[in-house]
PDB file of C-alpha atoms in Angstrom:
ATOM      1  CA  UNK A1076     -93.625   9.285 -34.003  1.00  0.00           C
ATOM      2  CA  UNK A1077     -90.677  11.762 -34.596  1.00  0.00           C
ATOM      3  CA  UNK A1078     -92.887  14.730 -33.147  1.00  0.00           C
ATOM      4  CA  UNK A1079     -93.925  12.516 -30.198  1.00  0.00           C
ATOM      5  CA  UNK A1080     -90.300  11.343 -29.428  1.00  0.00           C
ATOM      6  CA  UNK A1081     -89.109  14.989 -29.769  1.00  0.00           C
ATOM      7  CA  UNK A1082     -91.415  16.003 -27.128  1.00  0.00           C
ATOM      8  CA  UNK A1083     -90.435  13.203 -24.952  1.00  0.00           C
ATOM      9  CA  UNK A1084     -87.057  14.303 -25.400  1.00  0.00           C
ATOM     10  CA  UNK A1085     -87.894  17.638 -24.522  1.00  0.00           C
ATOM     11  CA  UNK A1086     -89.645  17.048 -21.188  1.00  0.00           C
ATOM     12  CA  UNK A1087     -86.815  14.607 -20.016  1.00  0.00           C
ATOM     13  CA  UNK A1088     -84.477  17.340 -20.740  1.00  0.00           C
ATOM     14  CA  UNK A1089     -86.719  20.107 -18.952  1.00  0.00           C
ATOM     15  CA  UNK A1090     -86.998  17.528 -15.826  1.00  0.00           C
ATOM     16  CA  UNK A1091     -83.237  16.804 -15.868  1.00  0.00           C
ATOM     17  CA  UNK A1092     -82.589  20.523 -15.539  1.00  0.00           C
ATOM     18  CA  UNK A1093     -85.028  20.820 -12.774  1.00  0.00           C
ATOM     19  CA  UNK A1094     -83.502  17.926 -10.836  1.00  0.00           C
ATOM     20  CA  UNK A1095     -79.949  19.262 -11.376  1.00  0.00           C
ATOM     21  CA  UNK A1096     -81.310  22.788 -10.248  1.00  0.00           C
ATOM     22  CA  UNK A1097     -82.611  21.342  -6.992  1.00  0.00           C
ATOM     23  CA  UNK A1098     -79.595  19.136  -6.320  1.00  0.00           C
ATOM     24  CA  UNK A1099     -77.205  22.200  -6.686  1.00  0.00           C
ATOM     25  CA  UNK A1100     -79.253  23.859  -4.007  1.00  0.00           C
ATOM     26  CA  UNK A1101     -78.958  21.019  -1.713  1.00  0.00           C
ATOM     27  CA  UNK A1102     -75.368  20.664  -2.264  1.00  0.00           C
ATOM     28  CA  UNK A1103     -74.486  24.254  -1.903  1.00  0.00           C
ATOM     29  CA  UNK A1104     -76.469  24.205   1.489  1.00  0.00           C
ATOM     30  CA  UNK A1105     -74.571  20.993   2.842  1.00  0.00           C
ATOM     31  CA  UNK A1106     -71.093  21.784   1.417  1.00  0.00           C
ATOM     32  CA  UNK A1107     -71.375  25.575   2.061  1.00  0.00           C
ATOM     33  CA  UNK A1108     -67.719  26.550   1.290  1.00  0.00           C
ATOM     34  CA  UNK A1109     -67.404  24.127  -1.788  1.00  0.00           C
ATOM     35  CA  UNK A1110     -70.425  26.109  -3.466  1.00  0.00           C
ATOM     36  CA  UNK A1111     -69.126  29.445  -2.004  1.00  0.00           C
ATOM     37  CA  UNK A1112     -72.206  29.872   0.018  1.00  0.00           C
ATOM     38  CA  UNK A1113     -70.422  30.261   3.553  1.00  0.00           C
ATOM     39  CA  UNK A1114     -71.781  33.534   4.956  1.00  0.00           C
ATOM     40  CA  UNK A1115     -73.149  34.635   8.281  1.00  0.00           C
ATOM     41  CA  UNK A1116     -72.205  34.761  11.903  1.00  0.00           C
ATOM     42  CA  UNK A1117     -70.020  31.885  13.118  1.00  0.00           C
ATOM     43  CA  UNK A1118     -69.422  31.717  17.253  1.00  0.00           C
ATOM     44  CA  UNK A1119     -66.321  29.959  18.250  1.00  0.00           C
ATOM     45  CA  UNK A1120     -65.493  28.647  21.634  1.00  0.00           C
ATOM     46  CA  UNK A1121     -61.993  28.394  22.070  1.00  0.00           C
ATOM     47  CA  UNK A1122     -59.351  27.840  25.042  1.00  0.00           C
ATOM     48  CA  UNK A1123     -57.885  31.093  26.375  1.00  0.00           C
ATOM     49  CA  UNK A1124     -54.348  30.106  25.074  1.00  0.00           C
ATOM     50  CA  UNK A1125     -55.722  30.539  21.462  1.00  0.00           C
ATOM     51  CA  UNK A1126     -56.632  34.409  21.826  1.00  0.00           C
ATOM     52  CA  UNK A1127     -53.837  35.887  19.771  1.00  0.00           C
ATOM     53  CA  UNK A1128     -53.648  33.166  17.131  1.00  0.00           C
ATOM     54  CA  UNK A1129     -57.354  32.595  16.646  1.00  0.00           C
ATOM     55  CA  UNK A1130     -58.162  36.391  16.690  1.00  0.00           C
ATOM     56  CA  UNK A1131     -55.756  36.332  13.483  1.00  0.00           C
ATOM     57  CA  UNK A1132     -56.978  33.371  12.064  1.00  0.00           C
ATOM     58  CA  UNK A1133     -60.602  34.679  12.455  1.00  0.00           C
ATOM     59  CA  UNK A1134     -59.831  37.778  10.523  1.00  0.00           C
ATOM     60  CA  UNK A1135     -58.225  35.780   7.663  1.00  0.00           C
ATOM     61  CA  UNK A1136     -61.250  33.426   7.704  1.00  0.00           C
ATOM     62  CA  UNK A1137     -63.286  36.639   7.122  1.00  0.00           C
ATOM     63  CA  UNK A1138     -61.226  38.033   4.428  1.00  0.00           C
ATOM     64  CA  UNK A1139     -61.381  34.573   2.770  1.00  0.00           C
ATOM     65  CA  UNK A1140     -65.012  34.317   3.049  1.00  0.00           C
ATOM     66  CA  UNK A1141     -66.917  37.585   2.546  1.00  0.00           C
ATOM     67  CA  UNK A1142     -70.047  37.707   4.350  1.00  0.00           C
ATOM     68  CA  UNK A1143     -68.896  35.754   7.191  1.00  0.00           C
ATOM     69  CA  UNK A1144     -68.293  37.372  10.768  1.00  0.00           C
ATOM     70  CA  UNK A1145     -66.647  35.233  13.321  1.00  0.00           C
ATOM     71  CA  UNK A1146     -67.077  35.887  17.151  1.00  0.00           C
ATOM     72  CA  UNK A1147     -64.890  34.131  19.699  1.00  0.00           C
ATOM     73  CA  UNK A1148     -65.822  33.156  23.412  1.00  0.00           C
ATOM     74  CA  UNK A1149     -62.224  32.685  24.898  1.00  0.00           C
ATOM     75  CA  UNK A1150     -61.891  30.997  28.307  1.00  0.00           C
ATOM     76  CA  UNK A1151     -60.647  27.907  30.245  1.00  0.00           C
ATOM     77  CA  UNK A1152     -61.645  24.649  28.155  1.00  0.00           C
ATOM     78  CA  UNK A1153     -63.594  23.209  31.197  1.00  0.00           C
ATOM     79  CA  UNK A1154     -65.936  26.083  31.671  1.00  0.00           C
ATOM     80  CA  UNK A1155     -66.645  26.282  27.843  1.00  0.00           C
ATOM     81  CA  UNK A1156     -67.402  22.436  27.636  1.00  0.00           C
ATOM     82  CA  UNK A1157     -69.983  23.176  30.503  1.00  0.00           C
ATOM     83  CA  UNK A1158     -71.306  26.101  28.569  1.00  0.00           C
ATOM     84  CA  UNK A1159     -71.677  24.110  25.675  1.00  0.00           C
ATOM     85  CA  UNK A1160     -73.383  21.227  27.210  1.00  0.00           C
ATOM     86  CA  UNK A1161     -75.857  23.500  29.058  1.00  0.00           C
ATOM     87  CA  UNK A1162     -76.931  24.741  25.636  1.00  0.00           C
ATOM     88  CA  UNK A1163     -74.751  27.970  25.168  1.00  0.00           C
ATOM     89  CA  UNK A1164     -74.945  29.022  21.370  1.00  0.00           C
ATOM     90  CA  UNK A1165     -71.707  27.789  19.647  1.00  0.00           C
ATOM     91  CA  UNK A1166     -70.680  26.675  16.358  1.00  0.00           C
ATOM     92  CA  UNK A1167     -67.384  25.487  16.999  1.00  0.00           C
ATOM     93  CA  UNK A1168     -65.348  24.103  20.023  1.00  0.00           C
ATOM     94  CA  UNK A1169     -61.354  24.163  20.063  1.00  0.00           C
ATOM     95  CA  UNK A1170     -60.210  22.945  23.250  1.00  0.00           C
ATOM     96  CA  UNK A1171     -56.766  22.777  24.867  1.00  0.00           C
ATOM     97  CA  UNK A1172     -56.938  19.090  25.793  1.00  0.00           C
ATOM     98  CA  UNK A1173     -58.702  15.902  24.542  1.00  0.00           C
ATOM     99  CA  UNK A1174     -60.202  15.547  27.990  1.00  0.00           C
ATOM    100  CA  UNK A1175     -62.137  18.534  27.858  1.00  0.00           C
ATOM    101  CA  UNK A1176     -63.328  18.256  24.460  1.00  0.00           C
ATOM    102  CA  UNK A1177     -64.410  14.632  25.218  1.00  0.00           C
ATOM    103  CA  UNK A1178     -66.936  16.150  27.681  1.00  0.00           C
ATOM    104  CA  UNK A1179     -68.776  17.841  24.635  1.00  0.00           C
ATOM    105  CA  UNK A1180     -68.386  14.513  22.423  1.00  0.00           C
ATOM    106  CA  UNK A1181     -69.543  12.089  24.919  1.00  0.00           C
ATOM    107  CA  UNK A1182     -72.739  14.378  25.611  1.00  0.00           C
ATOM    108  CA  UNK A1183     -73.419  13.959  22.010  1.00  0.00           C
ATOM    109  CA  UNK A1184     -72.886  17.802  21.324  1.00  0.00           C
ATOM    110  CA  UNK A1185     -70.346  17.310  18.588  1.00  0.00           C
ATOM    111  CA  UNK A1186     -70.839  16.995  14.598  1.00  0.00           C
ATOM    112  CA  UNK A1187     -68.111  14.834  13.097  1.00  0.00           C
ATOM    113  CA  UNK A1188     -64.851  13.572  14.572  1.00  0.00           C
ATOM    114  CA  UNK A1189     -62.576  15.862  16.467  1.00  0.00           C
ATOM    115  CA  UNK A1190     -59.109  16.694  14.941  1.00  0.00           C
ATOM    116  CA  UNK A1191     -55.926  17.782  16.741  1.00  0.00           C
ATOM    117  CA  UNK A1192     -54.544  20.697  15.096  1.00  0.00           C
ATOM    118  CA  UNK A1193     -51.760  21.985  17.390  1.00  0.00           C
ATOM    119  CA  UNK A1194     -49.721  20.963  20.518  1.00  0.00           C
ATOM    120  CA  UNK A1195     -48.484  23.254  23.358  1.00  0.00           C
ATOM    121  CA  UNK A1196     -45.986  23.135  26.091  1.00  0.00           C
ATOM    122  CA  UNK A1197     -45.273  24.689  29.489  1.00  0.00           C
ATOM    123  CA  UNK A1198     -42.722  27.164  30.676  1.00  0.00           C
ATOM    124  CA  UNK A1199     -42.354  29.194  33.924  1.00  0.00           C
ATOM    125  CA  UNK A1200     -43.340  32.585  33.169  1.00  0.00           C
ATOM    126  CA  UNK A1201     -41.286  35.004  35.518  1.00  0.00           C
ATOM    127  CA  UNK A1202     -40.792  39.069  35.602  1.00  0.00           C
ATOM    128  CA  UNK A1203     -38.460  40.683  33.243  1.00  0.00           C
ATOM    129  CA  UNK A1204     -35.047  39.866  34.210  1.00  0.00           C
ATOM    130  CA  UNK A1205     -35.940  37.068  36.213  1.00  0.00           C
ATOM    131  CA  UNK A1206     -35.181  38.796  39.311  1.00  0.00           C
ATOM    132  CA  UNK A1207     -35.821  35.722  41.666  1.00  0.00           C
ATOM    133  CA  UNK A1208     -33.296  33.663  39.500  1.00  0.00           C
ATOM    134  CA  UNK A1209     -35.796  30.931  38.488  1.00  0.00           C
ATOM    135  CA  UNK A1210     -33.959  27.956  36.811  1.00  0.00           C
ATOM    136  CA  UNK A1211     -36.526  25.270  37.089  1.00  0.00           C
ATOM    137  CA  UNK A1212     -39.527  23.626  39.071  1.00  0.00           C
ATOM    138  CA  UNK A1213     -37.370  23.075  42.052  1.00  0.00           C
ATOM    139  CA  UNK A1214     -37.102  26.731  42.412  1.00  0.00           C
ATOM    140  CA  UNK A1215     -40.846  27.222  42.857  1.00  0.00           C
ATOM    141  CA  UNK A1216     -40.542  25.246  46.152  1.00  0.00           C
ATOM    142  CA  UNK A1217     -38.698  28.100  47.791  1.00  0.00           C
ATOM    143  CA  UNK A1218     -40.622  29.648  50.848  1.00  0.00           C
ATOM    144  CA  UNK A1219     -39.747  33.142  49.665  1.00  0.00           C
ATOM    145  CA  UNK A1220     -41.228  32.550  46.162  1.00  0.00           C
ATOM    146  CA  UNK A1221     -45.019  33.028  45.394  1.00  0.00           C
ATOM    147  CA  UNK A1222     -46.207  30.927  42.421  1.00  0.00           C
ATOM    148  CA  UNK A1223     -49.464  30.764  40.686  1.00  0.00           C
ATOM    149  CA  UNK A1224     -50.814  27.591  38.820  1.00  0.00           C
ATOM    150  CA  UNK A1225     -53.959  27.094  36.874  1.00  0.00           C
ATOM    151  CA  UNK A1226     -56.899  24.875  38.492  1.00  0.00           C
ATOM    152  CA  UNK A1227     -56.195  21.235  37.941  1.00  0.00           C
ATOM    153  CA  UNK A1228     -59.753  21.038  35.931  1.00  0.00           C
ATOM    154  CA  UNK A1229     -58.180  23.329  33.216  1.00  0.00           C
ATOM    155  CA  UNK A1230     -55.854  21.882  30.697  1.00  0.00           C
ATOM    156  CA  UNK A1231     -52.941  24.114  31.895  1.00  0.00           C
ATOM    157  CA  UNK A1232     -53.527  23.069  35.288  1.00  0.00           C
ATOM    158  CA  UNK A1233     -53.635  19.346  34.388  1.00  0.00           C
ATOM    159  CA  UNK A1234     -50.374  19.944  32.624  1.00  0.00           C
ATOM    160  CA  UNK A1235     -48.708  21.674  35.509  1.00  0.00           C
ATOM    161  CA  UNK A1236     -49.669  18.712  37.795  1.00  0.00           C
ATOM    162  CA  UNK A1237     -48.196  16.084  35.436  1.00  0.00           C
ATOM    163  CA  UNK A1238     -44.742  18.309  34.917  1.00  0.00           C
ATOM    164  CA  UNK A1239     -44.543  18.785  38.980  1.00  0.00           C
ATOM    165  CA  UNK A1240     -44.909  15.132  39.428  1.00  0.00           C
ATOM    166  CA  UNK A1241     -42.516  14.192  36.845  1.00  0.00           C
ATOM    167  CA  UNK A1242     -40.066  16.537  38.518  1.00  0.00           C
ATOM    168  CA  UNK A1243     -40.659  14.777  41.991  1.00  0.00           C
ATOM    169  CA  UNK A1244     -41.182  18.163  43.874  1.00  0.00           C
ATOM    170  CA  UNK A1245     -44.236  19.737  45.470  1.00  0.00           C
ATOM    171  CA  UNK A1246     -45.245  23.327  44.657  1.00  0.00           C
ATOM    172  CA  UNK A1247     -47.638  24.960  46.827  1.00  0.00           C
ATOM    173  CA  UNK A1248     -48.969  27.904  44.750  1.00  0.00           C
ATOM    174  CA  UNK A1249     -50.732  31.083  46.219  1.00  0.00           C
ATOM    175  CA  UNK A1250     -53.454  30.942  43.777  1.00  0.00           C
ATOM    176  CA  UNK A1251     -55.313  28.689  41.459  1.00  0.00           C
ATOM    177  CA  UNK A1252     -56.548  30.414  38.239  1.00  0.00           C
ATOM    178  CA  UNK A1253     -59.317  29.221  36.003  1.00  0.00           C
ATOM    179  CA  UNK A1254     -57.328  29.816  32.756  1.00  0.00           C
ATOM    180  CA  UNK A1255     -53.852  30.282  31.664  1.00  0.00           C
ATOM    181  CA  UNK A1256     -54.286  34.096  30.629  1.00  0.00           C
ATOM    182  CA  UNK A1257     -55.175  34.657  34.627  1.00  0.00           C
ATOM    183  CA  UNK A1258     -52.345  33.030  35.666  1.00  0.00           C
ATOM    184  CA  UNK A1259     -49.954  34.795  33.593  1.00  0.00           C
ATOM    185  CA  UNK A1260     -51.535  38.174  34.499  1.00  0.00           C
ATOM    186  CA  UNK A1261     -50.466  37.362  38.121  1.00  0.00           C
ATOM    187  CA  UNK A1262     -46.948  37.730  36.842  1.00  0.00           C
ATOM    188  CA  UNK A1263     -47.423  40.704  34.707  1.00  0.00           C
ATOM    189  CA  UNK A1264     -49.106  42.615  37.683  1.00  0.00           C
ATOM    190  CA  UNK A1265     -46.495  41.713  39.965  1.00  0.00           C
ATOM    191  CA  UNK A1266     -48.533  39.662  42.265  1.00  0.00           C
ATOM    192  CA  UNK A1267     -46.758  36.663  42.165  1.00  0.00           C
ATOM    193  CA  UNK A1268     -43.021  35.822  41.357  1.00  0.00           C
ATOM    194  CA  UNK A1269     -43.547  32.818  38.746  1.00  0.00           C
ATOM    195  CA  UNK A1270     -46.638  30.916  37.027  1.00  0.00           C
ATOM    196  CA  UNK A1271     -46.725  27.742  34.996  1.00  0.00           C
ATOM    197  CA  UNK A1272     -48.168  28.852  31.682  1.00  0.00           C
ATOM    198  CA  UNK A1273     -48.024  27.778  27.809  1.00  0.00           C
ATOM    199  CA  UNK A1274     -45.111  28.753  25.689  1.00  0.00           C
ATOM    200  CA  UNK A1275     -47.255  30.586  23.367  1.00  0.00           C
ATOM    201  CA  UNK A1276     -48.858  32.898  26.348  1.00  0.00           C
ATOM    202  CA  UNK A1277     -45.377  33.862  27.467  1.00  0.00           C
ATOM    203  CA  UNK A1278     -44.080  34.640  24.098  1.00  0.00           C
ATOM    204  CA  UNK A1279     -47.189  36.800  23.254  1.00  0.00           C
ATOM    205  CA  UNK A1280     -46.224  38.564  26.466  1.00  0.00           C
ATOM    206  CA  UNK A1281     -42.512  38.767  25.896  1.00  0.00           C
ATOM    207  CA  UNK A1282     -42.804  42.656  26.532  1.00  0.00           C
ATOM    208  CA  UNK A1283     -43.736  41.993  30.232  1.00  0.00           C
ATOM    209  CA  UNK A1284     -42.264  38.516  31.044  1.00  0.00           C
ATOM    210  CA  UNK A1285     -39.516  36.003  30.427  1.00  0.00           C
ATOM    211  CA  UNK A1286     -39.953  32.424  29.793  1.00  0.00           C
ATOM    212  CA  UNK A1287     -38.002  29.726  31.655  1.00  0.00           C
ATOM    213  CA  UNK A1288     -37.804  26.383  29.713  1.00  0.00           C
ATOM    214  CA  UNK A1289     -37.686  23.337  31.970  1.00  0.00           C
ATOM    215  CA  UNK A1290     -37.293  19.669  31.034  1.00  0.00           C
ATOM    216  CA  UNK A1291     -40.140  18.148  32.698  1.00  0.00           C
ATOM    217  CA  UNK A1292     -42.627  20.023  30.442  1.00  0.00           C
ATOM    218  CA  UNK A1293     -41.918  17.412  27.770  1.00  0.00           C
ATOM    219  CA  UNK A1294     -43.994  14.918  30.169  1.00  0.00           C
ATOM    220  CA  UNK A1295     -47.148  17.321  29.827  1.00  0.00           C
ATOM    221  CA  UNK A1296     -47.724  18.371  26.077  1.00  0.00           C
ATOM    222  CA  UNK A1297     -51.159  19.207  25.526  1.00  0.00           C
ATOM    223  CA  UNK A1298     -52.771  18.376  22.262  1.00  0.00           C
ATOM    224  CA  UNK A1299     -55.492  20.782  20.942  1.00  0.00           C
ATOM    225  CA  UNK A1300     -58.427  19.258  19.286  1.00  0.00           C
ATOM    226  CA  UNK A1301     -61.301  20.999  17.322  1.00  0.00           C
ATOM    227  CA  UNK A1302     -64.689  19.970  16.429  1.00  0.00           C
ATOM    228  CA  UNK A1303     -67.930  21.382  14.922  1.00  0.00           C
ATOM    229  CA  UNK A1304     -71.019  21.316  17.177  1.00  0.00           C
ATOM    230  CA  UNK A1305     -74.092  19.392  16.526  1.00  0.00           C
ATOM    231  CA  UNK A1306     -76.324  22.426  17.425  1.00  0.00           C
ATOM    232  CA  UNK A1307     -74.351  24.706  15.391  1.00  0.00           C
ATOM    233  CA  UNK A1308     -76.811  27.652  14.015  1.00  0.00           C
ATOM    234  CA  UNK A1309     -74.420  27.868  11.098  1.00  0.00           C
ATOM    235  CA  UNK A1310     -73.391  24.406  10.167  1.00  0.00           C
ATOM    236  CA  UNK A1311     -71.572  25.345   6.968  1.00  0.00           C
ATOM    237  CA  UNK A1312     -69.726  27.822   8.432  1.00  0.00           C
ATOM    238  CA  UNK A1313     -68.724  25.641  11.464  1.00  0.00           C
ATOM    239  CA  UNK A1314     -67.434  23.210   8.803  1.00  0.00           C
ATOM    240  CA  UNK A1315     -65.718  25.804   6.777  1.00  0.00           C
ATOM    241  CA  UNK A1316     -63.957  27.241   9.918  1.00  0.00           C
ATOM    242  CA  UNK A1317     -62.696  23.788  11.218  1.00  0.00           C
ATOM    243  CA  UNK A1318     -61.271  23.314   7.847  1.00  0.00           C
ATOM    244  CA  UNK A1319     -59.772  26.588   7.667  1.00  0.00           C
ATOM    245  CA  UNK A1320     -58.059  25.820  11.131  1.00  0.00           C
ATOM    246  CA  UNK A1321     -56.638  22.554   9.803  1.00  0.00           C
ATOM    247  CA  UNK A1322     -54.950  24.439   6.642  1.00  0.00           C
ATOM    248  CA  UNK A1323     -51.344  25.362   6.083  1.00  0.00           C
ATOM    249  CA  UNK A1324     -52.283  28.947   6.210  1.00  0.00           C
ATOM    250  CA  UNK A1325     -53.525  28.786   9.854  1.00  0.00           C
ATOM    251  CA  UNK A1326     -50.874  26.320  10.819  1.00  0.00           C
ATOM    252  CA  UNK A1327     -48.394  29.013   9.746  1.00  0.00           C
ATOM    253  CA  UNK A1328     -49.985  31.556  12.206  1.00  0.00           C
ATOM    254  CA  UNK A1329     -50.208  28.951  15.049  1.00  0.00           C
ATOM    255  CA  UNK A1330     -46.799  27.588  14.830  1.00  0.00           C
ATOM    256  CA  UNK A1331     -45.573  31.419  14.450  1.00  0.00           C
ATOM    257  CA  UNK A1332     -46.976  31.696  17.737  1.00  0.00           C
ATOM    258  CA  UNK A1333     -44.775  28.900  19.344  1.00  0.00           C
ATOM    259  CA  UNK A1334     -47.646  26.244  18.989  1.00  0.00           C
ATOM    260  CA  UNK A1335     -46.166  22.861  17.868  1.00  0.00           C
ATOM    261  CA  UNK A1336     -47.515  20.872  14.708  1.00  0.00           C
ATOM    262  CA  UNK A1337     -49.456  17.909  15.685  1.00  0.00           C
TER     263      UNK A1337
END
């Protein structure tokens, strides 16, 4: 009897070890980062205004997770949402407004709940030295001043519309751009005298432009949400990148660039 019991006990132990091994593999695949198995390419679609900050965050993420490679697609949030819903390969989406990210969520293409990670506010970008003497939104209505705005479909354009309406003025732009970087470039190239852009973009281009703060920008603060995507080719990597963006380390990078904590 003692022999049979010993054999039975041995078999039970072997089965337990085998099951534990299988469970370990499953946990590693599901949690990725917790098991130290995050690796491979990760594709992140992100709002153009995140270019500088996310480039830095991507490098830090790769350093923290050897074997990963983060590739970014920076553009206007509305264009990115359309690309994702049309099947463009992406693992993570970080938008400059909840409205644009909701387009992806409502189409059933997100995985998990979106999380707001920063906020951003508008300024008026002008040439160095502010040669036109722009002091507020009312100055953008002057007939001899050329202004650029983002198109209303993109977050910086929607924010600009809200701020202008709050100021009770009428601004007629000479151009409508598809993302904030394009609007800013018009000022840098001297093609316009002023543009409504995010504070973070003006700060990143401080060598070329000055930023004019205006009170109505407080009426048009944009929340930036991020979410992993349902059809991500690297699901574990997507979840790990989202978690990193929400971490204290990434928040420090973002606030250092001029973003506001949510």
